[in-house]
Amino acid sequence: MSGEAKRTAPDPACSKAGEGIPAHVAIIMDGNGRWAAQRGLPRFEGHRRGVDAIRRAVRIAGDLGIRYLTVYSFSAENWRRPAQEVSDLMGLLKRFVRHDLAELHANNVRVRIIGEREGLASDIRPLLEEAEQLTRDNTGLTLVIAFNYGGRQEILSAVRALARKVQEGSLDPDRIDMETIEAALDTHGIPDPDLVIRTSGEQRVSNFLTWQTAYSEFVFLPCYWPDFDEATFKAAIDEYFRRDRRFGGLSARAG
Ligand code: IPE
Ligand code: IPE
Ligand code: MG
């Protein structure tokens, strides 16, 4: 329980309760379709321009000294979209990895992919593995790509894995603590997001990082994702600076 206590009640003198640059920013990149519709363009064009916005976000995050940037690229529920759009989104991921991996690596970016690999096409899985393997020892920004990701599905997989260990006799149910669960999640080793940004004006979580966002700050921006730029990113960080993170305790700013 010591790890949990550490994380949920940080020493105010160290964390300054939200005053430092957030170590982990997670983004729900929403509004590509509406961006395109507004311009009379096909939805694909919005998604294509959305990839440019990811490149911008990675550069800005690195410049700002953010350590972890998570981008929600394809949800476990996005399979409900028309087959052509699903195929377009898969194609954009493949193109992104093929085209950008060398540059990400050159920039010391470490890539992690979270989400279900099962169910992805056989030409995507090796690409994701290559991206992680090539960049695993990099020490700069960690770019976490949530692809075929769902927070509830992630917890379900973790529960199954732990239940199997209990069944095998290698895990005592009474010894399961917060850290045991975290270690079984796709995000093991990654700190919880300090700040979650969602673009497009929607104010919901859409099955993103369900476990990890228990104490995250949320900032909802009206702009559509392809328009996300340095000014909007900095506006979200400024809003984060105005927040008073209490983690159930009392304000570090009080008294
Ligand atoms: C976000 O944009 C990208 C994905 C969910 C893959 P949308 O495609 O959801 O765009 P809107 O919400 O329809 O405008
Ligand atoms: C959330 O956006 C998923 C991603 C950004 C990948 P959606 O557009 O799929 O979410 P809903 O359907 O509006 O909740
Ligand atoms: Mg959407």
Short mmCIF file of C-alpha atoms and ligand atoms in Angstrom, two decimals:
data_model
loop_
_atom_site.label_atom_id
_atom_site.label_comp_id
_atom_site.label_asym_id
_atom_site.label_seq_id
_atom_site.Cartn_x
_atom_site.Cartn_y
_atom_site.Cartn_z
CA MET A 1 0.00 0.00 0.00
CA SER A 2 2.99 2.29 0.35
CA GLY A 3 3.08 2.94 -3.41
CA GLU A 4 -0.56 3.88 -3.43
CA ALA A 5 -0.09 6.24 -0.52
CA LYS A 6 2.84 7.81 -2.35
CA ARG A 7 0.90 8.42 -5.51
CA THR A 8 -2.44 9.56 -4.13
CA ALA A 9 -1.03 11.85 -1.47
CA PRO A 10 2.12 13.36 -2.95
CA ASP A 11 4.34 15.49 -0.83
CA PRO A 12 3.13 19.01 -1.64
CA ALA A 13 6.68 20.32 -1.35
CA CYS A 14 7.72 18.01 -4.19
CA SER A 15 4.76 18.11 -6.53
CA LYS A 16 3.62 21.67 -5.75
CA ALA A 17 0.10 20.29 -6.27
CA GLY A 18 -0.22 20.94 -9.99
CA GLU A 19 2.20 23.81 -10.31
CA GLY A 20 4.96 21.90 -12.10
CA ILE A 21 4.79 20.98 -15.76
CA PRO A 22 2.62 17.84 -15.96
CA ALA A 23 4.79 14.75 -16.30
CA HIS A 24 2.11 12.88 -18.22
CA VAL A 25 -0.39 14.45 -20.60
CA ALA A 26 -2.97 12.19 -22.24
CA ILE A 27 -5.05 13.40 -25.17
CA ILE A 28 -8.42 12.27 -26.49
CA MET A 29 -7.95 13.47 -30.05
CA ASP A 30 -11.52 14.14 -31.13
CA GLY A 31 -13.21 16.08 -33.92
CA ASN A 32 -11.42 14.96 -37.08
CA GLY A 33 -14.71 14.15 -38.80
CA ARG A 34 -16.34 17.44 -37.87
CA TRP A 35 -13.24 19.37 -38.93
CA ALA A 36 -13.55 17.80 -42.37
CA ALA A 37 -17.32 18.20 -42.59
CA GLN A 38 -16.98 21.89 -41.80
CA ARG A 39 -14.83 22.22 -44.92
CA GLY A 40 -16.89 19.95 -47.17
CA LEU A 41 -14.07 17.39 -47.15
CA PRO A 42 -14.27 13.61 -46.65
CA ARG A 43 -13.71 12.38 -43.08
CA PHE A 44 -10.46 10.78 -44.20
CA GLU A 45 -9.00 14.23 -44.79
CA GLY A 46 -9.73 15.11 -41.17
CA HIS A 47 -7.95 11.97 -39.99
CA ARG A 48 -4.99 12.69 -42.28
CA ARG A 49 -4.67 16.21 -40.88
CA GLY A 50 -5.10 14.71 -37.42
CA VAL A 51 -1.83 12.82 -37.90
CA ASP A 52 -0.08 16.15 -38.59
CA ALA A 53 -1.51 17.39 -35.29
CA ILE A 54 0.00 14.36 -33.51
CA ARG A 55 3.42 15.27 -34.93
CA ARG A 56 2.95 18.81 -33.64
CA ALA A 57 1.85 17.58 -30.23
CA VAL A 58 4.92 15.31 -29.91
CA ARG A 59 7.26 18.18 -30.75
CA ILE A 60 5.57 20.61 -28.36
CA ALA A 61 5.42 18.05 -25.54
CA GLY A 62 9.15 17.45 -25.93
CA ASP A 63 9.86 21.20 -25.95
CA LEU A 64 7.77 21.72 -22.81
CA GLY A 65 9.59 18.99 -20.92
CA ILE A 66 6.58 16.68 -20.66
CA ARG A 67 7.87 13.15 -20.01
CA TYR A 68 4.89 11.08 -21.23
CA LEU A 69 2.40 11.90 -23.96
CA THR A 70 -0.46 9.45 -24.54
CA VAL A 71 -2.62 9.80 -27.64
CA TYR A 72 -5.94 7.98 -28.02
CA SER A 73 -5.82 6.92 -31.66
CA PHE A 74 -8.37 4.13 -31.98
CA SER A 75 -10.78 2.96 -29.33
CA ALA A 76 -12.05 -0.56 -28.76
CA GLU A 77 -15.45 0.83 -29.80
CA ASN A 78 -14.24 2.50 -33.02
CA TRP A 79 -14.76 -0.84 -34.83
CA ARG A 80 -18.42 0.24 -34.92
CA ARG A 81 -17.56 2.73 -37.68
CA PRO A 82 -18.02 1.93 -41.36
CA ALA A 83 -15.48 -0.60 -42.67
CA GLN A 84 -13.92 1.96 -45.00
CA GLU A 85 -13.23 4.39 -42.16
CA VAL A 86 -11.78 1.63 -39.97
CA SER A 87 -9.54 0.63 -42.84
CA ASP A 88 -8.49 4.27 -43.38
CA LEU A 89 -7.55 4.60 -39.70
CA MET A 90 -5.53 1.35 -39.79
CA GLY A 91 -3.77 2.60 -42.92
CA LEU A 92 -2.90 5.91 -41.26
CA LEU A 93 -1.39 4.14 -38.25
CA LYS A 94 0.74 1.96 -40.53
CA ARG A 95 1.85 4.97 -42.53
CA PHE A 96 2.63 6.91 -39.35
CA VAL A 97 4.86 4.15 -37.97
CA ARG A 98 6.59 3.50 -41.32
CA HIS A 99 7.12 7.17 -42.07
CA ASP A 100 7.84 8.63 -38.62
CA LEU A 101 9.59 5.88 -36.68
CA ALA A 102 13.13 6.77 -37.80
CA GLU A 103 12.61 10.42 -36.92
CA LEU A 104 11.04 9.61 -33.55
CA HIS A 105 14.00 7.36 -32.81
CA ALA A 106 16.47 10.04 -33.91
CA ASN A 107 14.72 12.43 -31.52
CA ASN A 108 15.22 9.98 -28.61
CA VAL A 109 11.45 9.32 -28.33
CA ARG A 110 10.45 6.02 -26.73
CA VAL A 111 7.30 4.53 -28.22
CA ARG A 112 4.85 2.38 -26.23
CA ILE A 113 1.63 0.98 -27.64
CA ILE A 114 -1.29 0.15 -25.34
CA GLY A 115 -4.46 -1.71 -26.33
CA GLU A 116 -5.38 -5.15 -27.62
CA ARG A 117 -3.01 -6.54 -30.24
CA GLU A 118 -5.30 -9.51 -30.88
CA GLY A 119 -7.74 -8.56 -33.57
CA LEU A 120 -5.31 -6.27 -35.40
CA ALA A 121 -4.25 -7.23 -38.91
CA SER A 122 -1.10 -9.33 -39.23
CA ASP A 123 0.75 -6.52 -41.01
CA ILE A 124 0.12 -4.07 -38.14
CA ARG A 125 1.30 -6.11 -35.17
CA PRO A 126 4.94 -6.49 -36.27
CA LEU A 127 5.09 -2.76 -36.99
CA LEU A 128 3.97 -1.95 -33.45
CA GLU A 129 6.51 -4.39 -32.05
CA GLU A 130 9.26 -2.89 -34.20
CA ALA A 131 8.40 0.63 -32.98
CA GLU A 132 8.61 -0.46 -29.35
CA GLN A 133 11.75 -2.55 -29.78
CA LEU A 134 13.70 0.04 -31.76
CA THR A 135 12.99 2.84 -29.29
CA ARG A 136 12.90 0.93 -26.00
CA ASP A 137 16.16 2.36 -24.65
CA ASN A 138 15.47 5.96 -25.65
CA THR A 139 15.44 8.41 -22.79
CA GLY A 140 13.45 11.37 -24.13
CA LEU A 141 9.68 11.75 -24.36
CA THR A 142 7.67 8.54 -24.06
CA LEU A 143 4.95 8.55 -26.71
CA VAL A 144 2.19 6.16 -25.71
CA ILE A 145 -0.15 5.29 -28.58
CA ALA A 146 -3.50 3.92 -27.41
CA PHE A 147 -4.65 1.80 -30.32
CA ASN A 148 -7.52 -0.66 -30.20
CA TYR A 149 -7.61 0.48 -26.59
CA GLY A 150 -10.46 0.43 -24.09
CA GLY A 151 -10.07 1.13 -20.39
CA ARG A 152 -12.59 -1.48 -19.34
CA GLN A 153 -11.11 -4.09 -21.70
CA GLU A 154 -7.67 -3.37 -20.22
CA ILE A 155 -8.98 -3.94 -16.66
CA LEU A 156 -10.77 -7.10 -17.80
CA SER A 157 -7.53 -8.51 -19.27
CA ALA A 158 -5.68 -7.66 -16.06
CA VAL A 159 -8.33 -9.39 -13.93
CA ARG A 160 -8.13 -12.49 -16.11
CA ALA A 161 -4.32 -12.58 -15.91
CA LEU A 162 -4.39 -12.24 -12.12
CA ALA A 163 -7.17 -14.82 -11.76
CA ARG A 164 -5.06 -17.27 -13.78
CA LYS A 165 -2.12 -16.74 -11.41
CA VAL A 166 -4.36 -17.34 -8.41
CA GLN A 167 -5.66 -20.52 -10.05
CA GLU A 168 -2.09 -21.71 -10.72
CA GLY A 169 -1.22 -21.02 -7.09
CA SER A 170 1.41 -18.35 -7.84
CA LEU A 171 -0.61 -15.42 -6.44
CA ASP A 172 -2.23 -15.11 -3.03
CA PRO A 173 -5.52 -13.13 -3.36
CA ASP A 174 -4.83 -11.41 -0.04
CA ARG A 175 -1.59 -10.01 -1.41
CA ILE A 176 -3.25 -8.30 -4.38
CA ASP A 177 -2.79 -4.57 -3.94
CA MET A 178 -2.91 -1.48 -6.16
CA GLU A 179 0.58 -2.20 -7.49
CA THR A 180 -0.33 -5.77 -8.44
CA ILE A 181 -3.18 -4.42 -10.53
CA GLU A 182 -1.10 -1.64 -12.08
CA ALA A 183 1.59 -4.12 -13.02
CA ALA A 184 -1.02 -6.14 -14.90
CA LEU A 185 -2.26 -3.17 -16.94
CA ASP A 186 -0.90 -2.23 -20.38
CA THR A 187 0.41 0.98 -18.82
CA HIS A 188 2.70 -0.77 -16.31
CA GLY A 189 5.65 1.46 -15.53
CA ILE A 190 3.95 4.60 -16.84
CA PRO A 191 2.83 7.17 -14.24
CA ASP A 192 -0.85 8.12 -14.17
CA PRO A 193 -1.79 11.08 -16.39
CA ASP A 194 -1.65 14.41 -14.59
CA LEU A 195 -3.67 16.08 -17.32
CA VAL A 196 -6.18 14.69 -19.81
CA ILE A 197 -7.07 16.94 -22.74
CA ARG A 198 -10.08 16.29 -24.98
CA THR A 199 -10.63 18.35 -28.09
CA SER A 200 -13.86 18.93 -30.05
CA GLY A 201 -16.00 20.14 -27.14
CA GLU A 202 -17.22 16.70 -26.11
CA GLN A 203 -17.02 16.26 -22.35
CA ARG A 204 -16.76 12.54 -21.78
CA VAL A 205 -14.07 9.93 -21.25
CA SER A 206 -15.08 7.39 -23.93
CA ASN A 207 -13.40 4.43 -22.20
CA PHE A 208 -9.96 6.08 -21.98
CA LEU A 209 -7.52 5.14 -19.19
CA THR A 210 -10.34 4.21 -16.79
CA TRP A 211 -8.07 3.05 -13.97
CA GLN A 212 -5.30 5.57 -14.50
CA THR A 213 -7.33 8.80 -14.52
CA ALA A 214 -8.73 8.46 -10.98
CA TYR A 215 -7.04 11.74 -10.00
CA SER A 216 -6.23 13.32 -13.37
CA GLU A 217 -7.22 16.87 -14.21
CA PHE A 218 -9.47 17.14 -17.27
CA VAL A 219 -9.38 20.03 -19.74
CA PHE A 220 -11.93 20.13 -22.53
CA LEU A 221 -11.04 22.29 -25.50
CA PRO A 222 -13.54 23.46 -28.12
CA CYS A 223 -11.15 23.14 -31.09
CA TYR A 224 -11.19 20.15 -33.39
CA TRP A 225 -8.13 17.91 -33.21
CA PRO A 226 -6.59 18.86 -36.61
CA ASP A 227 -6.45 22.49 -35.36
CA PHE A 228 -4.57 21.57 -32.18
CA ASP A 229 -1.38 23.62 -32.07
CA GLU A 230 1.12 25.18 -29.72
CA ALA A 231 -1.32 27.89 -28.57
CA THR A 232 -4.07 25.39 -27.71
CA PHE A 233 -1.62 23.03 -26.03
CA LYS A 234 -0.23 25.87 -23.92
CA ALA A 235 -3.76 27.06 -23.08
CA ALA A 236 -4.55 23.59 -21.72
CA ILE A 237 -1.35 23.57 -19.66
CA ASP A 238 -2.18 27.06 -18.34
CA GLU A 239 -5.59 25.80 -17.27
CA TYR A 240 -3.87 22.87 -15.53
CA PHE A 241 -1.64 25.33 -13.65
CA ARG A 242 -4.79 27.01 -12.30
CA ARG A 243 -6.09 23.75 -10.86
CA ASP A 244 -5.64 22.85 -7.23
CA ARG A 245 -4.92 19.13 -6.98
CA ARG A 246 -5.91 17.88 -3.56
CA PHE A 247 -5.97 14.07 -3.93
CA GLY A 248 -8.59 13.92 -1.20
CA GLY A 249 -6.48 15.94 1.19
CA LEU A 250 -6.39 19.67 1.81
CA SER A 251 -5.10 22.33 -0.50
CA ALA A 252 -1.36 22.81 -0.53
CA ARG A 253 -2.11 26.45 -1.30
CA ALA A 254 -4.27 26.95 1.80
CA GLY A 255 -3.06 28.57 4.95
C1 IPE B 1 -11.23 11.44 -33.69
O1 IPE B 1 -12.07 12.10 -34.57
C2 IPE B 1 -10.50 10.29 -34.32
C3 IPE B 1 -10.99 8.97 -33.91
C4 IPE B 1 -11.92 8.73 -33.05
C5 IPE B 1 -10.35 7.82 -34.54
P1 IPE B 1 -13.53 11.56 -34.92
O2 IPE B 1 -13.41 10.66 -36.11
O3 IPE B 1 -14.17 10.96 -33.76
O4 IPE B 1 -14.24 12.91 -35.35
P2 IPE B 1 -15.72 13.34 -35.00
O5 IPE B 1 -15.91 13.19 -33.54
O6 IPE B 1 -16.62 12.44 -35.79
O7 IPE B 1 -15.80 14.76 -35.45
C1 IPE B 2 -12.81 8.71 -28.66
O1 IPE B 2 -13.44 9.42 -29.66
C2 IPE B 2 -11.81 7.76 -29.26
C3 IPE B 2 -10.63 8.36 -29.87
C4 IPE B 2 -10.32 9.63 -29.84
C5 IPE B 2 -9.73 7.43 -30.51
P1 IPE B 2 -14.84 8.95 -30.26
O2 IPE B 2 -15.22 9.97 -31.28
O3 IPE B 2 -14.75 7.55 -30.72
O4 IPE B 2 -15.77 9.00 -28.98
P2 IPE B 2 -17.36 9.10 -28.85
O5 IPE B 2 -17.94 7.99 -29.67
O6 IPE B 2 -17.77 10.43 -29.37
O7 IPE B 2 -17.63 8.96 -27.38
MG MG B 3 -15.37 11.63 -32.30
#
